[in-house]
Amino acid sequence: MDDQRWPRLTLNLRNALRALHDRAERDRQGLFLAEGANLANAALVPSIVIIRTDATEADTQTAMNLAGRGSEVYQCSVRDMEVLAETKTPQSLLCVVPYVAERAVGDRVVVLDGVSDPGNVGTIIRTAAWFGWTDVILGRGCADLYNPKVVRSTAGALGSINVLRSRDLVDVLPQMLSHHQRIAAVPRGGQTPADILGNGQPVAVIIGSEAHGISTAVLEQCTMHVTIPGMGSVESLNAAIASAILCYEGRRLPA
């Protein structure tokens, strides 16, 4: 049923928003798509909210709240939402959100080197935020921060942690993180995870891709190696799981 409070989504606007699935278009407009009320209730204010005509009462209330915060709200059909959303079973609410401003890094930083799986990148951001880490730095070759699957996997954490996109880590580590203990997660031969507490200095934990690990050039910039002990025969841990363990170990670092 149409809600007379909000105009219908036009074909032109629908197509313009659908184009945000492309990274180049996201960068051109400085906007990304976020599906679901969980993301809509994050600390970010969408510029546009799209709500299905058959939306749940909870999603309708969320749209009303966001309209009160300055978001433009449009209603759409089930078919239009299927065109806009990436998921096979779209939720009834979708937000168009401006890119999040980047800040100077803090004392507890997770650095990703070539982690290309969007689900892993989003989960790592969510986990780092949960354990109180201040920043995540995405090196070149990582999945794009605003890829819809990355955004979904963060589960709303983008409003609560500073994320830097597409950085050259060979430059970032000695410059931006010159005062941090730079700890490389390696599959064997490193110190124990408890050692990341170190002597109280700021910490940056570097996680590589499962396929290739941390690049040699980045390893040369690290001041310490750490290995998560295991008892099985597999070669390495999933990048998101390894990050979760190290973020947990480092939760006691001074804020």
GROMACS .gro file of N, CA and C in nm, residues 103 106-110 124-136 157 160-162 203 243-244 246-255:
model
  108
  103ARG      N    1   3.990   0.997   0.939
  103ARG     CA    2   4.056   1.075   1.045
  103ARG      C    3   4.200   1.026   1.063
  106GLY      N    4   4.455   0.628   1.543
  106GLY     CA    5   4.475   0.624   1.687
  106GLY      C    6   4.581   0.523   1.727
  107ASP      N    7   4.565   0.466   1.846
  107ASP     CA    8   4.670   0.382   1.905
  107ASP      C    9   4.653   0.233   1.880
  108ARG      N   10   4.536   0.190   1.829
  108ARG     CA   11   4.513   0.047   1.806
  108ARG      C   12   4.460   0.029   1.665
  109VAL      N   13   4.545  -0.017   1.576
  109VAL     CA   14   4.515  -0.016   1.433
  109VAL      C   15   4.526  -0.157   1.375
  110VAL      N   16   4.428  -0.195   1.297
  110VAL     CA   17   4.435  -0.319   1.218
  110VAL      C   18   4.464  -0.280   1.074
  124ILE      N   19   3.613  -0.816   0.960
  124ILE     CA   20   3.729  -0.765   1.035
  124ILE      C   21   3.700  -0.625   1.088
  125ILE      N   22   3.638  -0.540   1.006
  125ILE     CA   23   3.603  -0.405   1.052
  125ILE      C   24   3.506  -0.414   1.170
  126ARG      N   25   3.406  -0.498   1.158
  126ARG     CA   26   3.308  -0.516   1.266
  126ARG      C   27   3.376  -0.566   1.394
  127THR      N   28   3.466  -0.663   1.379
  127THR     CA   29   3.534  -0.721   1.496
  127THR      C   30   3.625  -0.619   1.563
  128ALA      N   31   3.699  -0.544   1.482
  128ALA     CA   32   3.789  -0.442   1.538
  128ALA      C   33   3.709  -0.338   1.617
  129ALA      N   34   3.593  -0.299   1.563
  129ALA     CA   35   3.509  -0.203   1.635
  129ALA      C   36   3.458  -0.263   1.766
  130TRP      N   37   3.420  -0.389   1.764
  130TRP     CA   38   3.366  -0.455   1.883
  130TRP      C   39   3.468  -0.456   1.996
  131PHE      N   40   3.594  -0.482   1.964
  131PHE     CA   41   3.697  -0.491   2.066
  131PHE      C   42   3.765  -0.357   2.096
  132GLY      N   43   3.711  -0.249   2.042
  132GLY     CA   44   3.759  -0.117   2.079
  132GLY      C   45   3.884  -0.071   2.008
  133TRP      N   46   3.918  -0.133   1.894
  133TRP     CA   47   4.032  -0.083   1.817
  133TRP      C   48   3.989   0.046   1.748
  134THR      N   49   4.086   0.132   1.721
  134THR     CA   50   4.052   0.266   1.675
  134THR      C   51   4.038   0.279   1.524
  135ASP      N   52   4.111   0.196   1.450
  135ASP     CA   53   4.119   0.217   1.306
  135ASP      C   54   4.139   0.084   1.233
  136VAL      N   55   4.100   0.084   1.106
  136VAL     CA   56   4.136  -0.021   1.011
  136VAL      C   57   4.190   0.047   0.886
  157ALA      N   58   2.903  -0.108   1.166
  157ALA     CA   59   3.022  -0.060   1.238
  157ALA      C   60   3.089   0.060   1.171
  160SER      N   61   3.133   0.377   1.366
  160SER     CA   62   3.198   0.375   1.497
  160SER      C   63   3.348   0.347   1.493
  161ILE      N   64   3.405   0.330   1.375
  161ILE     CA   65   3.549   0.305   1.365
  161ILE      C   66   3.601   0.375   1.240
  162ASN      N   67   3.722   0.428   1.250
  162ASN     CA   68   3.785   0.499   1.139
  162ASN      C   69   3.846   0.399   1.042
  203VAL      N   70   4.992   0.018   1.886
  203VAL     CA   71   5.008  -0.109   1.816
  203VAL      C   72   4.933  -0.106   1.683
  243SER      N   73   4.220  -1.217   1.270
  243SER     CA   74   4.204  -1.080   1.317
  243SER      C   75   4.126  -1.075   1.448
  244ALA      N   76   4.021  -1.157   1.458
  244ALA     CA   77   3.940  -1.159   1.580
  244ALA      C   78   4.023  -1.201   1.701
  246LEU      N   79   4.350  -1.175   1.743
  246LEU     CA   80   4.449  -1.072   1.776
  246LEU      C   81   4.382  -0.946   1.832
  247CYS      N   82   4.264  -0.912   1.780
  247CYS     CA   83   4.192  -0.799   1.838
  247CYS      C   84   4.150  -0.829   1.981
  248TYR      N   85   4.112  -0.952   2.007
  248TYR     CA   86   4.075  -0.991   2.144
  248TYR      C   87   4.196  -0.981   2.236
  249GLU      N   88   4.309  -1.031   2.191
  249GLU     CA   89   4.431  -1.025   2.273
  249GLU      C   90   4.472  -0.881   2.302
  250GLY      N   91   4.446  -0.793   2.206
  250GLY     CA   92   4.488  -0.655   2.223
  250GLY      C   93   4.384  -0.565   2.287
  251ARG      N   94   4.273  -0.622   2.332
  251ARG     CA   95   4.166  -0.539   2.388
  251ARG      C   96   4.207  -0.467   2.515
  252ARG      N   97   4.310  -0.520   2.584
  252ARG     CA   98   4.352  -0.462   2.711
  252ARG      C   99   4.454  -0.351   2.693
  253LEU      N  100   4.490  -0.321   2.571
  253LEU     CA  101   4.582  -0.211   2.548
  253LEU      C  102   4.519  -0.081   2.599
  254PRO      N  103   4.597   0.010   2.652
  254PRO     CA  104   4.540   0.138   2.699
  254PRO      C  105   4.478   0.214   2.583
  255ALA      N  106   4.361   0.273   2.607
  255ALA     CA  107   4.291   0.348   2.502
  255ALA      C  108   4.361   0.478   2.473
   0.00000   0.00000   0.00000
